[in-house]
Amino acid sequence: MSSVPPHVPPSATPPTAEAAALAAPSGPATVTKTDDRLKVDARYIVLLVLAQFGLYAAIVAPMGYSLSVRVDQLAPDNEGSLGYVVGAGSLALVLSGPVLGVLSDRTRSRLGRRRPWLPATVAVGMAGFCCVALAPSIAVLIVGWIVVQLGFGSALALLGASMADRLHESQRGKVAGLAGVAQMAASIIGVAIASMLTSSNLLLFLVPAALGAVTVLLFALLVHEDGSQDLPPGESMTVKLVLSKYVFDVRRYPDFSWNWLGRFLFMFGLTLATTFTTFFFADKLDKPVTEIGGLVAVVGAVGLVATMGGAGISGFLSDKLRRRRSFVFGAGILFTVGTLTMAVAPDLTVLVIGSFLTNLGLGVFSAVDQALVLDVLPERDTEAGRYNAINQFSTTVPQAAAPLAAPLVLALGGGDNYPLLYIVAGAFALVGGFIILARVKGVR
């Protein structure tokens, strides 16, 4: 399982009516059903999915395994420190996301708006991984992971903005489905690679990171983006303007707002379950953390089959049937059944079955809800970067908040209550799927 993460000072909460006063004028917004974009070719899709694969391999492998190893090295009696490390990095991405979105929206260059930023984000991310690998303490580990997220997490956001810029509505489900498969495959392959490199902290982090760096640079070099020199320059950048871009009028864009909330809840549940996967498996199977990496990768490989079916097929079907919401709610049901199964699992076989179901639900959700986000994204032609970053709050805020909340759940019952953590995770995912089904009206 994985996640993938979209801020007056920015707060880790959904946009409110009070915050809306700082944003666009109120009033109903007309959602157009036409799309005059040309369909992208296979070259763009392949390089986009490959870049996402590399970035997820670099980011999710540490979240699923490598950071657990480092926390076990630096604070063997304080497993809860993992939550603070992951949460701090996600919070940093929450705070920085809209700034990068606005800057890329307003970038004027012959290379376009998104491409010029990608090499810089790769350089920042690689520096962060070096810091993580060599960190002598939890405090330095937190700083390193923050830098990683500011680099590679921002690169993921730029790819998302590119999708919003370029994808025709008839391609969104398909491409999101392929991206979902890439995300899950990357998380499994990344953990598998990392589990073979535990003898060296540098190799443990830098080998997956190098995969992310190379694939992103290939995208930046080989994917053409029209120059943006002739686009209107927009308002002058001021602190007040930047802060106003962290919020939006929820009344003007209700479908985007409700989907944001439903996605937030689903991702909160997902992060609750996945942050402590390594420790959960070690606890269930009574094995040391350092010996569990291979098993996590094997179980994840089974989940990969579910993800390929869930993300790939549901993405194509949602485009063909022109339906999104029912797929998203079905994903919530599948994920919840899976987490409940894992919570009560008496042995490895039942754990594998539960993991299969959670990955099936996650695959469906990651593909179809990403397509739904592109369907309801406001101001796509002028501020896709900004609204894509705001949408990413629904991923990065849970990634910051859930790891901080998880130790409180684990402490209930007088110990490491992992079954309760997985039950709570499933409840959040189910509620999130239901909200999208019941409240998003402009998309079938």
Short mmCIF file of N, CA, C and O in Angstrom, two decimals, residues 27-92:
data_model
loop_
_atom_site.label_atom_id
_atom_site.label_comp_id
_atom_site.label_asym_id
_atom_site.label_seq_id
_atom_site.Cartn_x
_atom_site.Cartn_y
_atom_site.Cartn_z
N GLY A 27 -20.57 33.39 -5.94
CA GLY A 27 -21.54 33.27 -7.02
C GLY A 27 -21.33 31.96 -7.71
O GLY A 27 -20.24 31.41 -7.70
N PRO A 28 -22.37 31.42 -8.31
CA PRO A 28 -22.25 30.11 -8.94
C PRO A 28 -21.30 30.15 -10.12
O PRO A 28 -21.29 31.08 -10.91
N ALA A 29 -20.45 29.13 -10.21
CA ALA A 29 -19.53 29.02 -11.32
C ALA A 29 -20.07 28.02 -12.32
O ALA A 29 -20.53 26.95 -11.96
N THR A 30 -20.06 28.37 -13.58
CA THR A 30 -20.53 27.48 -14.61
C THR A 30 -19.44 26.49 -14.97
O THR A 30 -18.31 26.87 -15.27
N VAL A 31 -19.77 25.21 -14.92
CA VAL A 31 -18.80 24.17 -15.27
C VAL A 31 -19.04 23.77 -16.71
O VAL A 31 -20.09 23.26 -17.06
N THR A 32 -18.05 24.03 -17.55
CA THR A 32 -18.21 23.68 -18.96
C THR A 32 -17.95 22.20 -19.19
O THR A 32 -17.09 21.62 -18.55
N LYS A 33 -18.70 21.62 -20.09
CA LYS A 33 -18.54 20.19 -20.39
C LYS A 33 -17.74 19.98 -21.67
O LYS A 33 -17.60 18.86 -22.13
N THR A 34 -17.25 21.08 -22.27
CA THR A 34 -16.47 20.95 -23.50
C THR A 34 -14.99 21.01 -23.18
O THR A 34 -14.58 21.55 -22.17
N ASP A 35 -14.20 20.46 -24.08
CA ASP A 35 -12.76 20.47 -23.88
C ASP A 35 -12.10 20.58 -25.25
O ASP A 35 -12.20 19.67 -26.07
N ASP A 36 -11.45 21.74 -25.50
CA ASP A 36 -10.85 21.96 -26.81
C ASP A 36 -9.39 21.57 -26.87
O ASP A 36 -8.69 21.85 -27.84
N ARG A 37 -8.89 20.87 -25.85
CA ARG A 37 -7.50 20.40 -25.88
C ARG A 37 -7.34 19.27 -26.89
O ARG A 37 -8.24 18.46 -27.08
N LEU A 38 -6.16 19.24 -27.53
CA LEU A 38 -5.84 18.11 -28.37
C LEU A 38 -5.41 16.94 -27.48
O LEU A 38 -4.81 17.14 -26.43
N LYS A 39 -5.69 15.74 -27.90
CA LYS A 39 -5.27 14.58 -27.12
C LYS A 39 -3.75 14.46 -27.15
O LYS A 39 -3.12 14.69 -28.18
N VAL A 40 -3.18 14.11 -26.00
CA VAL A 40 -1.73 13.93 -25.94
C VAL A 40 -1.36 12.61 -26.59
O VAL A 40 -2.16 11.68 -26.68
N ASP A 41 -0.11 12.53 -27.06
CA ASP A 41 0.33 11.31 -27.72
C ASP A 41 0.94 10.33 -26.73
O ASP A 41 1.11 10.63 -25.54
N ALA A 42 1.28 9.14 -27.23
CA ALA A 42 1.80 8.08 -26.37
C ALA A 42 3.13 8.47 -25.73
O ALA A 42 3.44 8.06 -24.61
N ARG A 43 3.94 9.27 -26.44
CA ARG A 43 5.24 9.69 -25.91
C ARG A 43 5.06 10.46 -24.60
O ARG A 43 5.76 10.18 -23.61
N TYR A 44 4.13 11.40 -24.60
CA TYR A 44 3.88 12.18 -23.39
C TYR A 44 3.42 11.27 -22.25
O TYR A 44 3.90 11.37 -21.11
N ILE A 45 2.48 10.37 -22.54
CA ILE A 45 1.93 9.51 -21.50
C ILE A 45 3.01 8.60 -20.92
O ILE A 45 3.12 8.46 -19.69
N VAL A 46 3.82 7.99 -21.78
CA VAL A 46 4.87 7.09 -21.30
C VAL A 46 5.86 7.82 -20.41
O VAL A 46 6.21 7.35 -19.31
N LEU A 47 6.33 8.98 -20.85
CA LEU A 47 7.32 9.71 -20.06
C LEU A 47 6.71 10.27 -18.77
O LEU A 47 7.39 10.32 -17.74
N LEU A 48 5.45 10.67 -18.82
CA LEU A 48 4.77 11.15 -17.61
C LEU A 48 4.65 10.03 -16.58
O LEU A 48 5.00 10.21 -15.40
N VAL A 49 4.15 8.88 -17.01
CA VAL A 49 3.96 7.75 -16.09
C VAL A 49 5.31 7.27 -15.57
O VAL A 49 5.45 6.92 -14.39
N LEU A 50 6.32 7.26 -16.43
CA LEU A 50 7.66 6.83 -16.01
C LEU A 50 8.21 7.78 -14.94
O LEU A 50 8.80 7.33 -13.94
N ALA A 51 8.02 9.09 -15.13
CA ALA A 51 8.50 10.06 -14.13
C ALA A 51 7.77 9.89 -12.81
O ALA A 51 8.38 9.97 -11.73
N GLN A 52 6.46 9.66 -12.88
CA GLN A 52 5.71 9.43 -11.64
C GLN A 52 6.16 8.15 -10.96
O GLN A 52 6.28 8.10 -9.73
N PHE A 53 6.43 7.13 -11.75
CA PHE A 53 6.94 5.87 -11.19
C PHE A 53 8.24 6.12 -10.42
O PHE A 53 8.41 5.68 -9.28
N GLY A 54 9.17 6.84 -11.05
CA GLY A 54 10.44 7.09 -10.40
C GLY A 54 10.31 7.90 -9.12
O GLY A 54 10.93 7.59 -8.09
N LEU A 55 9.47 8.92 -9.14
CA LEU A 55 9.28 9.76 -7.95
C LEU A 55 8.64 8.97 -6.82
O LEU A 55 9.03 9.09 -5.66
N TYR A 56 7.65 8.16 -7.15
CA TYR A 56 7.00 7.37 -6.10
C TYR A 56 7.95 6.32 -5.53
O TYR A 56 7.94 6.05 -4.33
N ALA A 57 8.78 5.74 -6.39
CA ALA A 57 9.76 4.78 -5.88
C ALA A 57 10.70 5.44 -4.89
O ALA A 57 11.08 4.86 -3.87
N ALA A 58 11.07 6.70 -5.19
CA ALA A 58 11.99 7.43 -4.32
C ALA A 58 11.35 7.86 -3.01
O ALA A 58 11.99 7.84 -1.96
N ILE A 59 10.07 8.24 -3.05
CA ILE A 59 9.41 8.80 -1.87
C ILE A 59 8.71 7.73 -1.04
O ILE A 59 8.82 7.71 0.19
N VAL A 60 7.98 6.84 -1.69
CA VAL A 60 7.16 5.89 -0.95
C VAL A 60 7.99 4.77 -0.33
O VAL A 60 7.65 4.27 0.75
N ALA A 61 9.08 4.38 -0.97
CA ALA A 61 9.94 3.34 -0.38
C ALA A 61 10.44 3.75 1.01
O ALA A 61 10.37 2.96 1.96
N PRO A 62 10.93 4.98 1.19
CA PRO A 62 11.30 5.39 2.55
C PRO A 62 10.11 5.42 3.50
O PRO A 62 10.23 5.01 4.66
N MET A 63 8.96 5.91 3.04
CA MET A 63 7.79 5.96 3.92
C MET A 63 7.33 4.57 4.32
O MET A 63 6.85 4.35 5.43
N GLY A 64 7.47 3.61 3.38
CA GLY A 64 7.01 2.26 3.67
C GLY A 64 8.04 1.38 4.36
O GLY A 64 7.68 0.38 4.98
N TYR A 65 9.33 1.75 4.25
CA TYR A 65 10.34 0.85 4.83
C TYR A 65 11.58 1.58 5.33
O TYR A 65 11.95 1.49 6.51
N SER A 66 12.27 2.33 4.46
CA SER A 66 13.61 2.83 4.77
C SER A 66 13.63 3.77 5.97
O SER A 66 14.55 3.71 6.80
N LEU A 67 12.63 4.64 6.10
CA LEU A 67 12.59 5.53 7.25
C LEU A 67 12.39 4.74 8.55
O LEU A 67 12.89 5.14 9.61
N SER A 68 11.66 3.63 8.47
CA SER A 68 11.49 2.77 9.65
C SER A 68 12.84 2.22 10.10
O SER A 68 13.12 2.13 11.30
N VAL A 69 13.68 1.85 9.14
CA VAL A 69 15.01 1.34 9.46
C VAL A 69 15.83 2.43 10.14
O VAL A 69 16.50 2.19 11.16
N ARG A 70 15.79 3.64 9.61
CA ARG A 70 16.56 4.74 10.19
C ARG A 70 16.06 5.11 11.58
O ARG A 70 16.85 5.38 12.49
N VAL A 71 14.73 5.12 11.76
CA VAL A 71 14.17 5.41 13.09
C VAL A 71 14.58 4.32 14.07
O VAL A 71 14.93 4.60 15.23
N ASP A 72 14.58 3.08 13.62
CA ASP A 72 14.99 1.97 14.48
C ASP A 72 16.46 2.10 14.86
O ASP A 72 16.87 1.71 15.95
N GLN A 73 17.29 2.65 13.98
CA GLN A 73 18.71 2.87 14.27
C GLN A 73 18.91 4.01 15.26
O GLN A 73 19.73 3.91 16.18
N LEU A 74 18.16 5.09 15.08
CA LEU A 74 18.39 6.31 15.86
C LEU A 74 17.59 6.36 17.15
O LEU A 74 18.03 6.99 18.12
N ALA A 75 16.41 5.73 17.16
CA ALA A 75 15.56 5.75 18.35
C ALA A 75 14.84 4.42 18.48
O ALA A 75 13.63 4.32 18.27
N PRO A 76 15.57 3.35 18.81
CA PRO A 76 14.99 2.00 18.80
C PRO A 76 13.85 1.81 19.79
O PRO A 76 13.04 0.89 19.61
N ASP A 77 13.77 2.64 20.80
CA ASP A 77 12.70 2.49 21.79
C ASP A 77 11.58 3.51 21.60
O ASP A 77 10.73 3.69 22.46
N ASN A 78 11.57 4.19 20.46
CA ASN A 78 10.58 5.23 20.22
C ASN A 78 10.09 5.15 18.78
O ASN A 78 10.38 6.01 17.95
N GLU A 79 9.29 4.13 18.47
CA GLU A 79 8.79 3.92 17.13
C GLU A 79 7.89 5.07 16.66
O GLU A 79 7.80 5.37 15.47
N GLY A 80 7.23 5.73 17.61
CA GLY A 80 6.35 6.83 17.26
C GLY A 80 7.06 7.99 16.59
O GLY A 80 6.42 8.83 15.95
N SER A 81 8.40 8.04 16.70
CA SER A 81 9.16 9.10 16.03
C SER A 81 8.96 9.07 14.53
O SER A 81 9.08 10.11 13.85
N LEU A 82 8.66 7.90 13.98
CA LEU A 82 8.43 7.79 12.55
C LEU A 82 7.29 8.71 12.11
O LEU A 82 7.35 9.36 11.06
N GLY A 83 6.25 8.77 12.93
CA GLY A 83 5.12 9.64 12.60
C GLY A 83 5.52 11.10 12.52
O GLY A 83 5.04 11.83 11.65
N TYR A 84 6.40 11.54 13.42
CA TYR A 84 6.84 12.93 13.41
C TYR A 84 7.71 13.23 12.19
O TYR A 84 7.65 14.34 11.63
N VAL A 85 8.53 12.28 11.79
CA VAL A 85 9.38 12.47 10.62
C VAL A 85 8.52 12.63 9.36
O VAL A 85 8.64 13.61 8.61
N VAL A 86 7.62 11.67 9.14
CA VAL A 86 6.77 11.70 7.95
C VAL A 86 5.84 12.91 7.99
O VAL A 86 5.65 13.61 6.98
N GLY A 87 5.27 13.19 9.16
CA GLY A 87 4.35 14.30 9.28
C GLY A 87 5.00 15.64 9.01
O GLY A 87 4.41 16.51 8.36
N ALA A 88 6.22 15.84 9.50
CA ALA A 88 6.90 17.12 9.29
C ALA A 88 7.17 17.36 7.81
O ALA A 88 7.00 18.47 7.30
N GLY A 89 7.59 16.32 7.10
CA GLY A 89 7.84 16.47 5.67
C GLY A 89 6.59 16.81 4.90
O GLY A 89 6.59 17.68 4.01
N SER A 90 5.49 16.16 5.24
CA SER A 90 4.24 16.43 4.55
C SER A 90 3.73 17.83 4.86
O SER A 90 3.18 18.51 3.99
N LEU A 91 3.90 18.27 6.11
CA LEU A 91 3.48 19.61 6.47
C LEU A 91 4.26 20.67 5.70
O LEU A 91 3.71 21.67 5.23
N ALA A 92 5.55 20.45 5.52
CA ALA A 92 6.36 21.38 4.74
C ALA A 92 5.86 21.48 3.30
O ALA A 92 5.80 22.56 2.71
#
